[in-house]
Amino acid sequence: MEENTEPLIKNKKRKDYDENCEACKVQKFKESNNGIPFKLLLYVWIVTLSAALPISSLFPFLYFMVRDFHIAKREEDISSYAGYVGASFMCGRAFTSLLWGFISDKYGRKPVIIFGTITVVVFNALFGLSVNYWMAISTRFLLGSLCGMLGPLRAYSSEICRREYQALGMSVVSFIIILVLVSTYLISTSWGIGLVIGPAVGGFLAQPAEKYPHIFSKESLFGRFPYFLPCLVISAFALVAFFFSYRLPETLHIHREENVKWLEENTHEPIHSEKIELPELESSASQRSLLKNWPLISSIIVYCIFQLHDMAYSEIFSLWAVSPKNLGGLNFTTTIVGEVLAITGFGLVVFQLFVYTWVESLLGPVMVARIGAVISIPLLSSYPFIARLSGPLLFLALNSASMLKNVLYISIMTGLLVLQNRAVSQEQRGAANGISMTAMSENIMVKQQLEALLHENTILKRAVSIQHERQKAVEEMGQELHQLKQLVSQYQEQVRTLEFKNLEIDVKEMANPRRTSYSSNQLPISDPIPQFQFQTHQSAATLLNSLKIFLKKPHAFPFLLSIFLLLTWVSLRFQHRYSNPAFQRSSYAGDAKNGGFFKDSNSNLVKFPSFSSLVMRDKRGWLINPVSLALDSGIQGGALYCASIHVGEIRPGSLRGNHRHHTCNETFVIWGAKTVFRLENKSLASGFSEITIGPEEVAVAASPSGTAHALMNIDTKKITFFLGCQDSVINYNASTTDSNVWKDL
């Protein structure tokens, strides 16, 4: 019996904290400080801005840059070539974002961030020094390929904040990315100085020798390379960001191997259980395919959908605002639109810093996304009615709608980023954000190229249409002149041969030409036309023409976007439909019948492997009904219904549940980490039964009334989760912590 009382883990100081590990220092800081890490968030803000500026800074001068390369044979082809240059950055980032995510998971976030800032310094400057088209497209491709820090920055911002402030950390990153991307579509008319960052730099500083000849001469460096100055300014800012990135602490732990070795040396084999196999350095969680993680993939899909939606809105808003009133627009000037966007930008900053965190903690990221999608539908549908207003009321309504639209969008995007980072463990967070960045880059790449092709085709079609209309007009004019000539000749002939009276009659007949008419009883019946068929064709033609006219007007776009948002909301609403409890129970029952589980009668426990574990598959154990799961697995002695529920977690190396309930039976589900489960069993010599639950396993167990049980997390980094159902409301005065059952704990 002396063997039985030997401690499971010796009383030695566990090496959870390593003084040489920056991630441990960050973790200790988060545990000891309840506030927001403003200093680190400021560093992240600066570094993120340096990575986002090169994305859009080239668009104001890209057309002129490609024109000066003389690569296009026709002026209509310039847009197409410019589209390839703009898409090359996103193409490179789409190819390597996942790779940079894996690198950040293995070697840390900080090296990837530092290397990314250096890449911006070098290749963005080289792009400004491009002497031909192929150098420009190559430097942009290399810039996108080697600057893979946006994904790790998302992971980093969620790791430096406590869980309650993760939404604020993600909003800092998402706001900078959205801010710069949105400004891409507004620079062409110098709108929104408050929102325009990257494109403003490119627009104001490109071709300085022509804009500012008293400062820059044509023989200087900036005269020979007219597009180098905006690139140089952004590279200089990235150099400053490099020093800030160097001061960022690493958030990925680097001492796991020592912890595993220490735990192996200080852990004894438990009684009546298989040998404990401690996890290797490479976690099994990292070996699971991220593509099978449905919460992650679904959030990425919705993220891409809303991103495309906002791109379309940003472009359509500019067209709608400057369109004349008779076409459904506002007939605004660029100054008024700039004021609207400046007010919107200020509102976004206030909302992100002071409101969004509270909303996310109150409703949760999923509910925030759903509510935002639903509200966006009537909001976008109201834009045609806003166009009917005038005066101060119009300005007030437009500012309110614009601010609300952008607040909803940035709430949805930030919530989805939070979901993406919470759907995976820290070891997979870099790769998960890499997948997200890859999908986003592919969307933007395809969108930019399609825009260029559409612009080119629009120009060609317009030119062909104008030429065709002119040719048709000339032909019709020729025909009319020929008919007029024949008519004049006939009149002259009649004047020569007929008398004045007859001529007068002829003139009257020509002025009032006779038309064949029929009375109602003389209507030919050989080819009757049913009246209802004629009305049907006429109604269909009228409806089709009305639809065409409606689609040509600017306010048709909000209507179409509303339908698009409605479909997105439906996908959000039903994305977790596969988690039907009936389906889950049948799946587990099927596994039980096929022997795809391990049952320990002494511990009154059944554990399932990972391939049949819906809990491990979606990390949402509360969707499982422990009572039904236990009954389907053949476990007796537990609760038959849920009168009260107990949900909790156990940190690595911690103990929980070393107590007994005297007034209720309990059935619970355990998952998440390597966990030792003990159940009092007086039929055994040791007085209890013990079994180990693997990190990739889910166990369901039952503890009858008056029976003690205990849970211990022996994992090095993962958290154990449990969900318990009691068949009566717990009376904690009738529950005791009985250490006499297992003195070693």
XYZ file of C-alpha atoms in Angstrom:
745
model
C 0.000 0.000 0.000
C 2.978 2.275 0.364
C 3.256 2.112 -3.380
C -0.304 3.258 -3.701
C 0.212 6.431 -1.714
C 3.267 7.530 -3.654
C 2.506 10.888 -5.312
C 1.595 10.903 -8.951
C 3.820 13.940 -9.469
C 6.571 14.708 -7.011
C 6.446 17.927 -5.062
C 9.063 19.794 -7.004
C 8.941 23.178 -8.580
C 7.634 22.732 -12.064
C 9.477 24.460 -14.860
C 6.454 26.293 -16.194
C 8.336 29.569 -16.125
C 11.658 30.033 -17.871
C 13.488 33.272 -17.243
C 15.092 33.065 -20.697
C 11.766 32.648 -22.494
C 10.148 35.881 -23.646
C 6.806 34.131 -24.057
C 6.846 33.178 -20.372
C 7.451 36.802 -19.470
C 4.514 37.844 -21.625
C 2.339 35.187 -20.007
C 3.382 36.301 -16.525
C 2.678 39.913 -17.452
C -0.808 38.970 -18.686
C -1.551 37.081 -15.461
C -0.314 39.851 -13.177
C -1.801 42.792 -15.104
C -5.484 43.096 -15.829
C -5.116 46.124 -18.055
C -4.635 46.578 -21.796
C -1.034 46.370 -23.114
C -1.154 49.737 -24.872
C 2.596 49.863 -25.462
C 2.715 46.536 -27.290
C -0.452 47.363 -29.230
C 1.165 50.608 -30.361
C 4.179 48.672 -31.649
C 1.850 46.240 -33.451
C -0.066 49.182 -34.943
C 3.122 50.735 -36.378
C 4.438 47.444 -37.781
C 1.064 46.551 -39.299
C 0.820 49.961 -40.935
C 4.269 49.503 -42.502
C 3.129 46.173 -43.962
C -0.197 47.527 -45.251
C 1.034 50.753 -46.860
C 2.797 49.096 -49.843
C -0.410 47.283 -50.780
C -2.194 50.383 -52.035
C 0.378 53.166 -52.343
C 1.084 52.433 -56.027
C -2.452 52.690 -57.417
C -2.556 56.507 -57.885
C 0.481 56.443 -60.194
C 0.430 52.855 -61.500
C -1.340 53.774 -64.748
C 1.242 56.450 -65.568
C 4.109 54.211 -64.523
C 3.030 51.446 -66.909
C 2.454 54.020 -69.647
C 6.011 55.312 -69.239
C 7.362 51.766 -69.615
C 5.906 51.700 -73.185
C 4.944 48.050 -72.762
C 1.393 48.524 -74.068
C 0.940 48.869 -77.835
C -2.421 50.580 -77.423
C -3.652 52.968 -74.771
C -6.533 50.612 -74.038
C -4.057 47.899 -72.959
C -2.448 49.974 -70.213
C -5.136 49.045 -67.694
C -4.585 45.357 -68.336
C -0.824 45.602 -67.783
C -1.370 47.728 -64.685
C -3.717 45.067 -63.349
C -0.974 42.448 -63.612
C 1.393 44.650 -61.602
C -1.236 45.268 -58.934
C -2.143 41.592 -58.724
C 1.473 40.374 -58.588
C 1.811 41.436 -54.937
C -1.262 39.450 -53.906
C -0.168 36.544 -56.090
C 3.163 36.330 -54.265
C 1.506 36.625 -50.879
C -1.033 33.925 -51.776
C 1.808 31.514 -52.592
C 3.785 32.026 -49.377
C 1.345 33.096 -46.623
C 0.806 29.526 -45.475
C 4.566 28.870 -45.475
C 5.230 31.945 -43.334
C 2.479 30.789 -40.994
C 4.206 27.423 -40.497
C 7.527 29.168 -39.956
C 6.021 31.425 -37.298
C 4.557 28.377 -35.541
C 7.932 26.659 -35.455
C 10.479 29.448 -34.960
C 8.324 32.224 -33.500
C 6.353 35.270 -34.598
C 9.107 37.802 -34.048
C 11.610 36.533 -36.695
C 8.907 36.558 -39.374
C 7.805 40.080 -38.399
C 11.370 41.431 -38.430
C 12.129 39.824 -41.797
C 8.886 41.239 -43.210
C 9.789 44.812 -42.280
C 13.228 44.403 -43.893
C 11.519 43.107 -47.037
C 9.353 46.233 -47.231
C 12.411 48.468 -46.825
C 14.319 46.775 -49.661
C 11.819 45.693 -52.294
C 9.424 48.619 -52.021
C 12.350 50.953 -52.722
C 13.463 48.767 -55.642
C 9.957 48.967 -57.092
C 10.257 52.754 -57.184
C 13.568 52.383 -59.042
C 12.111 50.078 -61.696
C 13.395 50.842 -65.200
C 11.060 48.506 -67.092
C 7.815 46.629 -66.741
C 9.327 43.266 -65.814
C 11.425 44.737 -63.016
C 8.317 46.355 -61.571
C 6.249 43.184 -61.651
C 9.160 41.111 -60.244
C 9.816 43.416 -57.305
C 6.107 43.526 -56.419
C 5.904 39.735 -56.590
C 8.975 39.340 -54.366
C 7.611 41.941 -51.971
C 4.379 39.982 -51.584
C 6.181 36.651 -51.335
C 8.738 37.652 -48.709
C 6.581 39.984 -46.616
C 4.512 37.358 -44.834
C 4.053 39.094 -41.516
C 0.372 40.082 -41.631
C -0.770 36.564 -40.693
C 1.700 36.228 -37.776
C 0.772 39.753 -36.677
C -2.822 38.641 -36.289
C -1.722 35.689 -34.188
C 0.641 37.916 -32.212
C -2.003 40.522 -31.405
C -4.264 37.834 -29.920
C -1.405 36.385 -27.836
C -0.219 39.586 -26.166
C -3.697 40.377 -24.818
C -5.732 38.684 -22.154
C -8.740 36.810 -23.473
C -11.125 39.630 -22.616
C -8.997 42.073 -24.663
C -8.240 39.834 -27.648
C -10.946 41.566 -29.666
C -9.194 44.904 -29.120
C -5.871 43.419 -30.247
C -7.420 41.975 -33.395
C -9.234 45.232 -34.106
C -5.905 47.097 -34.147
C -4.636 44.832 -36.938
C -7.902 44.597 -38.868
C -8.516 48.346 -38.659
C -5.131 49.178 -40.194
C -5.567 46.621 -43.005
C -9.130 47.732 -43.744
C -8.156 51.400 -43.494
C -5.461 51.097 -46.131
C -7.409 48.757 -48.411
C -10.520 50.931 -48.356
C -8.468 54.006 -49.150
C -7.298 52.280 -52.345
C -10.629 52.973 -54.018
C -10.949 56.588 -52.899
C -7.658 58.197 -53.952
C -8.568 58.673 -57.610
C -10.624 61.741 -56.682
C -8.639 62.790 -53.593
C -11.403 61.787 -51.196
C -11.290 61.131 -47.503
C -8.002 62.657 -46.367
C -8.708 61.231 -42.923
C -8.988 57.714 -44.356
C -6.427 57.916 -47.148
C -2.959 56.809 -46.032
C -1.066 54.711 -48.533
C -2.668 56.058 -51.714
C -2.305 59.625 -50.443
C 1.450 59.118 -50.167
C 1.586 57.768 -53.711
C -0.707 60.434 -55.121
C 1.019 63.435 -53.574
C 4.639 62.332 -53.960
C 4.649 60.664 -57.388
C 6.296 62.636 -60.234
C 7.732 65.316 -57.892
C 9.777 66.975 -60.657
C 6.539 67.893 -62.459
C 4.469 68.786 -59.391
C 7.176 70.563 -57.413
C 9.762 71.795 -59.958
C 11.117 74.426 -57.551
C 12.209 71.625 -55.179
C 13.063 68.697 -57.498
C 14.803 69.187 -60.821
C 14.352 66.876 -63.778
C 18.049 65.967 -63.703
C 17.898 64.781 -60.089
C 17.304 61.215 -58.914
C 13.598 61.873 -58.433
C 13.394 63.392 -61.910
C 14.911 60.299 -63.532
C 12.806 57.992 -61.341
C 9.522 59.893 -60.969
C 7.858 57.185 -58.843
C 10.693 56.588 -56.403
C 9.828 59.248 -53.796
C 6.562 57.709 -52.457
C 8.244 54.294 -52.326
C 11.210 55.784 -50.493
C 8.984 57.442 -47.898
C 7.171 54.161 -47.204
C 10.488 52.283 -47.010
C 11.768 54.860 -44.517
C 8.666 54.339 -42.405
C 9.199 50.563 -42.608
C 12.766 51.107 -41.376
C 11.362 52.843 -38.323
C 8.902 49.962 -37.895
C 11.870 47.568 -38.013
C 13.262 49.020 -34.788
C 9.849 48.755 -33.147
C 9.477 45.145 -34.298
C 12.839 44.344 -32.747
C 11.445 45.490 -29.383
C 8.445 43.176 -29.598
C 8.692 40.218 -27.183
C 8.286 36.714 -28.568
C 4.982 35.015 -27.665
C 5.842 31.446 -28.739
C 7.344 29.298 -25.978
C 10.811 27.899 -26.718
C 11.361 25.619 -23.717
C 8.765 22.878 -24.187
C 11.417 20.192 -24.583
C 12.779 20.867 -21.098
C 9.283 20.724 -19.586
C 8.603 17.368 -21.208
C 11.908 15.970 -19.934
C 11.186 17.267 -16.418
C 7.709 15.723 -16.392
C 9.067 12.380 -17.562
C 11.573 12.337 -14.707
C 9.032 13.287 -12.032
C 5.998 11.236 -13.072
C 5.372 7.708 -11.747
C 3.298 5.045 -13.402
C -0.224 5.105 -11.927
C -1.880 2.028 -10.535
C -4.358 0.031 -12.629
C -3.646 2.034 -15.742
C -1.548 1.860 -18.828
C 1.839 3.557 -18.897
C 1.638 7.307 -19.311
C 3.165 8.389 -22.594
C 3.996 12.064 -22.427
C 3.513 14.158 -25.536
C 6.398 14.765 -27.850
C 7.753 18.170 -28.660
C 5.672 18.266 -31.810
C 2.139 18.328 -30.502
C -0.351 15.991 -32.026
C -2.626 18.967 -32.406
C -0.258 20.422 -34.952
C -0.492 17.219 -36.954
C -4.227 17.588 -37.414
C -5.252 19.026 -40.725
C -6.428 22.603 -40.461
C -8.571 22.058 -43.540
C -10.762 19.707 -41.469
C -11.277 22.329 -38.770
C -14.746 23.488 -39.794
C -15.009 26.459 -37.409
C -11.758 27.807 -38.864
C -12.634 27.173 -42.510
C -16.173 28.520 -42.158
C -14.915 31.735 -40.557
C -12.340 32.147 -43.348
C -15.016 31.633 -46.029
C -17.332 34.202 -44.471
C -14.349 36.535 -43.983
C -13.555 36.415 -47.709
C -17.209 36.945 -48.651
C -17.544 40.048 -46.518
C -14.225 41.360 -47.760
C -15.377 41.146 -51.384
C -18.643 42.760 -50.364
C -16.873 45.718 -48.777
C -14.612 46.153 -51.815
C -17.688 46.333 -54.030
C -19.365 48.775 -51.652
C -16.311 51.056 -51.528
C -16.217 51.364 -55.305
C -19.979 51.647 -55.767
C -20.275 54.303 -53.070
C -17.922 56.585 -54.985
C -19.902 56.174 -58.218
C -23.239 56.613 -56.470
C -22.184 59.754 -54.601
C -21.046 61.648 -57.716
C -23.828 60.431 -60.017
C -26.445 63.050 -61.020
C -29.808 63.170 -59.320
C -31.727 62.009 -62.387
C -29.786 58.706 -62.275
C -30.448 58.101 -58.595
C -27.174 59.573 -57.314
C -26.389 62.411 -54.927
C -24.586 64.802 -57.294
C -21.976 65.465 -54.585
C -18.635 67.146 -55.049
C -15.391 65.491 -53.984
C -15.118 67.912 -51.060
C -18.469 66.840 -49.595
C -17.646 63.157 -50.033
C -14.293 63.759 -48.350
C -16.094 65.266 -45.360
C -18.404 62.244 -45.141
C -15.470 59.820 -45.205
C -13.498 61.861 -42.662
C -16.417 61.762 -40.227
C -16.775 58.030 -40.872
C -13.080 57.450 -40.186
C -13.222 59.327 -36.891
C -16.275 57.321 -35.845
C -14.505 54.063 -36.668
C -11.527 54.953 -34.490
C -13.765 55.783 -31.518
C -15.828 52.629 -32.002
C -12.816 50.325 -32.281
C -11.057 51.710 -29.225
C -13.955 52.160 -26.812
C -17.067 50.263 -27.945
C -16.243 47.101 -29.876
C -14.512 45.247 -27.021
C -17.556 45.728 -24.811
C -19.938 44.596 -27.564
C -17.828 41.504 -28.332
C -17.634 40.491 -24.659
C -21.397 40.935 -24.307
C -22.563 39.133 -27.459
C -19.607 37.059 -28.647
C -17.931 37.175 -32.074
C -20.429 34.870 -33.805
C -23.458 36.854 -32.703
C -21.725 40.118 -33.628
C -21.166 38.794 -37.169
C -24.754 37.601 -37.490
C -26.287 40.817 -36.212
C -24.006 42.870 -38.447
C -25.001 40.859 -41.516
C -28.713 41.163 -40.752
C -28.622 44.922 -40.074
C -26.577 45.530 -43.235
C -29.445 44.267 -45.410
C -32.009 47.015 -44.599
C -29.209 49.564 -44.242
C -27.965 49.074 -47.807
C -31.538 48.936 -49.075
C -32.143 52.397 -47.610
C -29.525 54.111 -49.799
C -31.941 54.740 -52.735
C -34.320 56.474 -50.320
C -31.469 58.557 -48.883
C -30.879 59.887 -52.418
C -34.365 61.431 -52.380
C -33.490 63.681 -49.440
C -31.891 67.101 -49.725
C -30.167 69.725 -47.652
C -28.893 69.116 -44.103
C -31.165 66.104 -43.726
C -29.385 64.377 -46.619
C -25.955 65.098 -45.136
C -27.030 63.815 -41.722
C -28.629 60.643 -43.118
C -25.653 59.881 -45.348
C -23.146 60.344 -42.509
C -25.184 58.121 -40.233
C -25.589 55.390 -42.871
C -21.914 55.500 -43.881
C -20.693 55.332 -40.294
C -23.097 52.522 -39.391
C -22.151 50.544 -42.509
C -18.428 50.744 -41.772
C -18.947 50.043 -38.069
C -20.911 46.905 -38.925
C -18.305 45.800 -41.444
C -15.315 46.280 -39.171
C -17.216 44.545 -36.332
C -17.876 41.564 -38.569
C -14.296 41.388 -39.804
C -12.780 41.747 -36.331
C -15.162 39.145 -34.928
C -14.227 36.712 -37.683
C -10.511 37.283 -36.994
C -11.127 36.545 -33.317
C -12.967 33.352 -34.296
C -10.099 32.267 -36.530
C -7.561 32.641 -33.728
C -9.741 30.972 -31.118
C -10.555 28.021 -33.366
C -6.968 26.717 -33.146
C -4.298 26.302 -30.511
C -1.245 28.527 -30.306
C 0.847 25.929 -32.157
C -1.426 26.226 -35.199
C -2.319 29.903 -35.020
C 0.317 31.061 -37.490
C -0.666 28.459 -40.089
C -4.364 29.246 -39.604
C -3.782 32.935 -40.248
C -1.620 31.940 -43.207
C -4.575 30.116 -44.752
C -6.741 33.174 -44.134
C -4.181 35.498 -45.741
C -3.843 33.140 -48.711
C -7.591 33.159 -49.327
C -7.785 36.928 -48.901
C -4.840 37.507 -51.247
C -6.359 35.290 -53.930
C -9.642 37.217 -53.692
C -7.919 40.571 -54.062
C -5.654 39.277 -56.846
C -8.574 37.977 -58.919
C -10.615 41.085 -58.190
C -7.844 43.469 -59.300
C -7.212 41.582 -62.523
C -10.919 41.372 -63.350
C -11.229 45.100 -62.752
C -8.417 45.806 -65.196
C -9.899 43.511 -67.840
C -13.361 44.964 -67.286
C -12.009 48.471 -67.629
C -10.230 47.551 -70.855
C -13.265 45.773 -72.309
C -15.481 48.696 -71.336
C -13.265 51.113 -73.251
C -13.160 48.852 -76.316
C -16.899 48.248 -76.262
C -17.574 51.945 -75.876
C -15.313 52.760 -78.815
C -16.925 50.088 -81.018
C -20.376 51.253 -79.958
C -19.607 54.877 -80.824
C -18.188 53.882 -84.211
C -21.198 51.669 -84.923
C -23.621 54.430 -83.962
C -21.864 56.923 -86.209
C -21.831 54.517 -89.137
C -25.509 53.737 -88.625
C -26.365 57.437 -88.453
C -24.530 58.103 -91.716
C -26.346 55.245 -93.456
C -29.741 56.419 -92.220
C -28.996 59.969 -93.327
C -28.040 58.728 -96.795
C -31.256 56.736 -97.081
C -33.334 59.727 -96.013
C -31.605 61.970 -98.558
C -32.245 59.410 -101.304
C -35.936 59.155 -100.381
C -36.233 62.927 -100.288
C -34.677 63.180 -103.740
C -37.166 60.658 -105.166
C -40.065 62.437 -103.521
C -39.037 65.792 -104.988
C -38.763 64.252 -108.460
C -42.276 62.823 -108.202
C -43.683 66.143 -107.127
C -42.030 67.918 -110.020
C -43.486 65.398 -112.504
C -46.967 65.780 -111.090
C -46.748 69.584 -111.293
C -45.902 69.397 -114.998
C -48.687 66.984 -116.074
C -51.692 67.624 -113.798
C -53.980 70.584 -113.455
C -53.973 72.852 -110.481
C -57.074 71.224 -108.985
C -55.706 67.771 -109.243
C -52.419 69.040 -107.908
C -54.246 70.536 -104.903
C -55.986 67.219 -104.267
C -52.685 65.404 -104.530
C -51.083 67.808 -102.115
C -53.928 67.237 -99.642
C -53.589 63.494 -100.002
C -49.867 63.747 -99.426
C -50.438 65.904 -96.370
C -53.045 63.417 -95.066
C -52.089 60.023 -96.474
C -54.819 57.433 -96.604
C -54.603 54.519 -94.247
C -56.378 51.193 -94.678
C -59.016 50.897 -91.999
C -61.463 48.197 -91.051
C -64.652 48.269 -89.129
C -65.209 45.902 -86.276
C -67.154 43.493 -88.472
C -64.523 43.643 -91.234
C -61.610 42.518 -89.127
C -59.790 39.725 -90.895
C -60.144 36.395 -89.124
C -57.481 34.506 -91.015
C -54.763 35.471 -88.492
C -56.415 36.320 -85.202
C -54.297 37.650 -82.283
C -55.712 36.736 -78.879
C -55.925 39.769 -76.660
C -54.615 38.010 -73.550
C -51.516 36.785 -75.462
C -50.774 40.297 -76.668
C -51.139 41.676 -73.167
C -48.850 38.964 -71.757
C -46.107 39.734 -74.267
C -46.515 43.441 -73.644
C -46.348 42.977 -69.855
C -43.252 40.773 -70.121
C -41.523 43.280 -72.370
C -42.436 46.130 -70.026
C -41.154 44.212 -67.005
C -37.905 43.356 -68.762
C -37.343 46.952 -69.822
C -38.086 48.185 -66.304
C -35.607 45.687 -64.882
C -32.923 46.820 -67.329
C -33.522 50.467 -66.445
C -33.413 49.648 -62.727
C -30.116 47.759 -63.017
C -28.526 50.655 -64.890
C -29.203 53.038 -62.018
C -26.686 53.372 -59.164
C -29.172 52.518 -56.429
C -29.572 49.023 -57.882
C -26.214 48.030 -56.427
C -27.250 48.339 -52.752
C -30.245 46.159 -53.552
C -28.038 43.477 -55.092
C -25.574 43.738 -52.204
C -28.448 43.279 -49.785
C -29.440 40.036 -51.482
C -25.806 38.955 -51.343
C -25.661 39.748 -47.623
C -28.873 37.823 -47.021
C -27.319 34.707 -48.556
C -24.227 35.229 -46.411
C -26.332 35.492 -43.288
C -28.086 32.244 -44.185
C -24.705 30.513 -44.477
C -23.696 31.936 -41.087
C -26.951 30.774 -39.556
C -26.615 27.193 -40.733
C -22.843 26.733 -40.695
C -22.985 24.541 -37.546
C -25.931 22.489 -38.658
C -23.908 19.298 -38.683
C -23.772 19.422 -34.853
C -27.305 17.999 -34.454
C -27.425 16.077 -31.132
C -29.344 13.222 -32.750
C -26.610 12.885 -35.338
C -23.961 12.962 -32.621
C -25.640 10.289 -30.547
C -26.054 8.033 -33.551
C -22.400 8.544 -34.489
C -21.175 7.615 -31.062
C -23.562 4.710 -30.827
C -22.273 3.453 -34.162
C -18.699 3.652 -32.916
C -19.644 1.793 -29.774
C -21.220 -1.049 -31.711
C -18.207 -1.345 -33.965
C -15.822 -1.426 -31.044
C -14.222 1.894 -31.968
C -13.771 2.902 -28.287
C -12.160 1.790 -25.031
C -14.309 0.974 -22.008
C -13.047 0.649 -18.430
C -15.682 -0.925 -16.183
C -13.704 -0.269 -13.003
C -13.561 3.465 -13.778
C -17.113 3.509 -15.182
C -15.649 5.350 -18.186
C -15.622 5.131 -21.965
C -13.136 7.049 -24.124
C -13.313 7.621 -27.849
C -10.486 8.034 -30.359
C -10.057 11.301 -32.212
C -11.636 10.172 -35.499
C -15.019 9.704 -33.826
C -14.783 12.641 -31.461
C -17.083 15.450 -32.486
C -15.989 17.392 -29.416
C -12.354 17.422 -30.488
C -13.411 18.140 -34.033
C -15.064 21.466 -33.316
C -13.881 22.325 -29.780
C -17.476 22.835 -28.618
C -18.068 20.175 -25.986
C -21.214 21.842 -24.674
C -23.084 20.630 -27.770
C -22.744 17.053 -26.501
C -25.400 15.740 -24.111
C -23.396 13.802 -21.486
C -26.445 11.826 -20.323
C -27.356 10.594 -23.821
C -23.716 9.925 -24.629
C -23.266 7.833 -21.466
C -26.455 5.834 -22.050
C -25.499 5.158 -25.688
C -22.069 4.003 -24.483
C -23.494 1.592 -21.899
C -22.353 3.493 -18.779
C -24.551 3.025 -15.695
C -24.761 4.790 -12.359
C -24.692 8.357 -13.629
C -27.321 11.042 -14.005
C -30.383 10.184 -16.077
C -31.232 13.818 -16.743
C -29.675 17.256 -16.273
C -31.018 19.219 -13.336
C -27.825 21.251 -13.085
C -24.732 21.656 -15.245
C -21.119 22.099 -14.215
C -18.658 23.395 -16.840
C -14.997 24.035 -16.127
C -11.380 23.794 -17.214
C -8.169 22.476 -15.667
C -4.859 24.154 -16.378
C -1.699 22.091 -17.068
C -0.446 20.464 -13.847
C -3.615 21.333 -11.906
C -6.118 19.205 -10.020
C -9.886 19.460 -9.855
C -12.850 17.411 -8.764
C -11.348 15.626 -5.756
C -14.737 15.517 -4.037
C -17.911 13.459 -3.733
C -21.590 14.418 -4.087
C -23.891 12.845 -1.485
C -27.193 13.989 -2.987
C -26.812 13.531 -6.757
C -25.338 11.366 -9.485
C -23.042 13.009 -12.031
C -22.208 12.230 -15.655
C -19.567 14.234 -17.461
C -17.530 14.535 -20.659
C -13.750 15.139 -20.503
C -11.525 16.310 -23.372
C -8.781 18.683 -24.460
C -5.532 17.443 -22.857
C -3.782 14.427 -21.334
C -5.754 13.865 -18.145
C -5.699 11.310 -15.304
C -9.167 10.299 -14.116
C -9.710 8.582 -10.756
C -12.910 7.049 -9.420
C -13.397 5.576 -5.970
C -13.839 1.780 -6.237
C -13.765 -0.163 -2.974
C -13.721 -3.475 -4.806
C -10.106 -2.842 -5.798
C -7.142 -3.247 -3.490
C -6.056 0.334 -3.974
C -9.525 1.667 -3.241
C -9.803 3.477 -6.556
C -9.504 2.984 -10.284
C -7.380 5.191 -12.501
C -7.194 5.722 -16.257
C -5.406 8.175 -18.538
C -7.269 10.099 -21.240
C -5.087 11.106 -24.195
C -5.014 14.594 -25.713
C -6.752 13.276 -28.815
C -9.422 11.390 -26.897
C -12.797 12.256 -25.428
C -14.092 10.380 -22.409
C -17.552 10.088 -20.879
C -17.710 8.935 -17.254
C -20.228 8.566 -14.448
C -19.822 9.111 -10.714
C -22.705 7.703 -8.621
C -23.912 9.470 -5.513
C -21.449 9.185 -2.646
C -18.551 8.178 -4.920
C -15.442 10.337 -5.005
C -13.726 11.280 -8.253
C -10.751 13.382 -9.298
C -9.264 14.879 -12.478
C -5.617 15.874 -12.973
C -4.201 17.576 -16.058
C -0.732 16.101 -16.726
C -0.275 17.834 -20.083
C 2.511 20.340 -20.596
C 0.554 23.046 -22.370
C -3.040 22.042 -23.162
C -6.117 22.684 -21.034
C -8.540 19.994 -19.898
C -12.231 20.798 -20.324
C -15.166 19.027 -18.705
C -18.947 19.271 -18.815
C -20.949 17.600 -16.050
C -24.647 16.933 -15.604
C -26.192 16.273 -12.163
C -29.661 14.783 -11.688
C -30.429 17.241 -8.877
C -29.334 20.722 -7.942
C -25.966 20.489 -6.198
C -25.978 21.133 -2.487
C -22.425 22.145 -1.836
C -22.949 21.648 1.881
C -23.538 17.976 1.065
C -20.392 17.750 -1.149
C -17.078 17.092 0.513
C -13.435 17.127 -0.518
C -12.223 13.778 0.759
C -8.431 13.575 0.626
C -8.444 10.289 2.517
C -9.394 8.486 -0.699
C -6.115 9.383 -2.391
C -3.540 10.929 -0.125
C -0.966 11.172 -2.927
C -3.011 13.912 -4.640
